[in-house]
CSV table of C-alpha atoms in Angstrom, one decimal:
chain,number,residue,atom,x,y,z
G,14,UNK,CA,8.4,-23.3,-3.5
G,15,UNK,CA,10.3,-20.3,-3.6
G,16,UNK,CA,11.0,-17.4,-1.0
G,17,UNK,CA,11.5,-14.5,-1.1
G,18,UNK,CA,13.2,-12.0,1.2
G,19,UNK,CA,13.5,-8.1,0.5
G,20,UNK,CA,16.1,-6.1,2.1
G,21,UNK,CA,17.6,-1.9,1.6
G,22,UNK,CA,13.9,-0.1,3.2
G,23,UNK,CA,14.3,2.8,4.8
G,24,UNK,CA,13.9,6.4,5.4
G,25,UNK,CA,15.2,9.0,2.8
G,26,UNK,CA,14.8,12.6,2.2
G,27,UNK,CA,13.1,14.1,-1.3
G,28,UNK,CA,14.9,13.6,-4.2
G,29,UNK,CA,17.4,10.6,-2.4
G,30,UNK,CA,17.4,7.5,-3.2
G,31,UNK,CA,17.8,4.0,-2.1
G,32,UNK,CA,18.3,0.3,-3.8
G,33,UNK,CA,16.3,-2.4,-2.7
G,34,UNK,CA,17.6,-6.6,-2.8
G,35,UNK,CA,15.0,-9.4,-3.1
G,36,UNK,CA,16.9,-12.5,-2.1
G,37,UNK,CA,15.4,-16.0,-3.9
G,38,UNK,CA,15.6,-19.2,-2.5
G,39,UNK,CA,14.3,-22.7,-2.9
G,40,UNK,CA,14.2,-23.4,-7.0
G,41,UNK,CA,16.0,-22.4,-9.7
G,42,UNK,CA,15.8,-19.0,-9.6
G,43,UNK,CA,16.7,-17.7,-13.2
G,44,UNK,CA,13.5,-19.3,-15.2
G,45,UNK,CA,11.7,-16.5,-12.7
G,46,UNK,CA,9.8,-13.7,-13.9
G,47,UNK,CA,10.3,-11.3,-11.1
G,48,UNK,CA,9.2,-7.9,-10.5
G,49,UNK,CA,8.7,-5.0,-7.3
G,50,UNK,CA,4.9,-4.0,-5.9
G,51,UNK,CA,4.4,-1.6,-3.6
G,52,UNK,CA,1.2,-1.0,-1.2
G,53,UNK,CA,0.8,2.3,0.4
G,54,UNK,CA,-1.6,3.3,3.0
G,55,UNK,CA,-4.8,3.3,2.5
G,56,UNK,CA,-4.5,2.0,-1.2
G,57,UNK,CA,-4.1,-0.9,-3.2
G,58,UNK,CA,-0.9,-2.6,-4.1
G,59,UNK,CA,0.4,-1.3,-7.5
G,60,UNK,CA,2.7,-2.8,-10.2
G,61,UNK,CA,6.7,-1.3,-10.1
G,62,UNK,CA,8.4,-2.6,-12.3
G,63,UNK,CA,9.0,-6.0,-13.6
G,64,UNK,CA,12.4,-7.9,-15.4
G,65,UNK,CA,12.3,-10.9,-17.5
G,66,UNK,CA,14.6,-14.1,-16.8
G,67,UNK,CA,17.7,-13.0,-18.6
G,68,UNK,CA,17.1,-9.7,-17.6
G,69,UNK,CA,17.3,-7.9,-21.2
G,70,UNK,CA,13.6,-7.1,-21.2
G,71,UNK,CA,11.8,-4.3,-18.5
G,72,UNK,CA,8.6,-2.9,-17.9
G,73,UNK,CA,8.1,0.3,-15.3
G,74,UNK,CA,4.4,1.9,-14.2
G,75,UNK,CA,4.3,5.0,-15.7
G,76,UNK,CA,4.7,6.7,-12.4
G,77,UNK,CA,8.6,5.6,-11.7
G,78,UNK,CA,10.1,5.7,-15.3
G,79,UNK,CA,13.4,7.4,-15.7
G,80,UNK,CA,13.8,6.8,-11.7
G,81,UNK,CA,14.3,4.0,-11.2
G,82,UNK,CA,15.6,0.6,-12.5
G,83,UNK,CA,15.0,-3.2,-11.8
G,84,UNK,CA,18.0,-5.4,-12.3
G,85,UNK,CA,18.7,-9.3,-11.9
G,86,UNK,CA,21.9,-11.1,-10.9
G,87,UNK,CA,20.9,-14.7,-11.7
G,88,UNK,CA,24.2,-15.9,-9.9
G,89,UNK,CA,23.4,-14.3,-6.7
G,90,UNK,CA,19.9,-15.3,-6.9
G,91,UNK,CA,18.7,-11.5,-6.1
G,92,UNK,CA,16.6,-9.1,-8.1
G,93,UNK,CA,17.2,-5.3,-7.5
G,94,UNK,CA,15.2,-1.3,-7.4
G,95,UNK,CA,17.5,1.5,-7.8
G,96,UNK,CA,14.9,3.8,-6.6
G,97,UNK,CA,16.2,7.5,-7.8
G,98,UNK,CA,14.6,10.9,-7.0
G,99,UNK,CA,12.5,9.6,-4.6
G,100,UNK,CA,9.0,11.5,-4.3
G,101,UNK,CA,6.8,11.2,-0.8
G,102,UNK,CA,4.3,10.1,-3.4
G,103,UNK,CA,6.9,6.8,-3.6
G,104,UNK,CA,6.5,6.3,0.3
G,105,UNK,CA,5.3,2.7,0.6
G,106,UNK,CA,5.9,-1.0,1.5
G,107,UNK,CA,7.4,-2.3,-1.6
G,108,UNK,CA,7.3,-6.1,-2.3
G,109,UNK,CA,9.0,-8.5,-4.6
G,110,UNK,CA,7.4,-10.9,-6.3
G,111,UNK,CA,8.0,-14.0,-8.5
G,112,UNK,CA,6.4,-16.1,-11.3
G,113,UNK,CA,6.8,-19.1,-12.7
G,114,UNK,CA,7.5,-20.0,-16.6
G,115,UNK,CA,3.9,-21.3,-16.9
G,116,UNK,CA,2.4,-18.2,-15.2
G,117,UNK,CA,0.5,-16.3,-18.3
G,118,UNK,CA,-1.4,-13.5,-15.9
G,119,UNK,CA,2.1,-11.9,-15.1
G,120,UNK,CA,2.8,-9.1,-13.7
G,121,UNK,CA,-1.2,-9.2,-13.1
G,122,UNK,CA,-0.8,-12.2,-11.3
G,123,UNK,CA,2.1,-13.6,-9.1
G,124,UNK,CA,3.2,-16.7,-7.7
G,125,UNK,CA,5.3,-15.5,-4.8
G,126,UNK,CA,5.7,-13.2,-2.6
G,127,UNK,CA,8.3,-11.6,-0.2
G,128,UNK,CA,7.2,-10.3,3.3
G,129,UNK,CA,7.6,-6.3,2.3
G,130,UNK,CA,10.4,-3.6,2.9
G,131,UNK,CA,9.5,-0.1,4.0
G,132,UNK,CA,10.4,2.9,2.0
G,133,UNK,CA,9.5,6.4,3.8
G,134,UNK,CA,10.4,9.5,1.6
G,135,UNK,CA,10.1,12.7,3.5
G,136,UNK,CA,9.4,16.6,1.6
């Protein structure tokens, strides 16, 4: 089992930004695919960005490339968002997620989930 637990929400103006922490707990946390989701009202939740376990390879939605970047420290356990020129567009609850070495429908499909972190961009 792992868990998950997001941190570094908050409220921020256009064009600020904000880093977000995903804390891991419970196994070993650097054979982890992890990656950030984010959910906002009224839609579905939506792919980020996502890093592999060494953290050389990255994928971003089209919609946040160039603004921000994921990034993993496996000795601290904790996966990060550098979430630059923030757009109202990027207000949302953002989640971290996890999968396993086995999972083969990642980032389609996670394993785990943290609890969600609020980010509110204002125009």
């Amino acid at each position: 089992q792992v868990q998950l637990v997001e941190s570094g929400g908050g409220l921020v103006q256009a064009g600020g930004s904000l880093r977000l922490s995903c804390e891991a707990s419970g196994r070993i946390f650097s054979i982890y695919r992890m990656g950030w989701f984010r959910q906002a009202p009224g839609k579905e939740r939506e792919f980020v960005a996502a890093i592999r376990t060494s953290g050389g390879v990255t994928s971003y939605a089209d919609s946040v490339k160039g603004r921000f970047t994921i990034s993993r420290d496996n000795a601290k356990n904790t996966v990060y968002l550098q979430m630059n020129s923030l757009k109202p567009e990027d207000t949302a609850i953002y989640y971290c997620a996890s999968a396993r070495p086995q999972n083969t429908g990642w980032p389609g499909r996670a394993d785990y989930w943290g609890q969600g972190t609020q980010v509110t961009v204002s125009s």
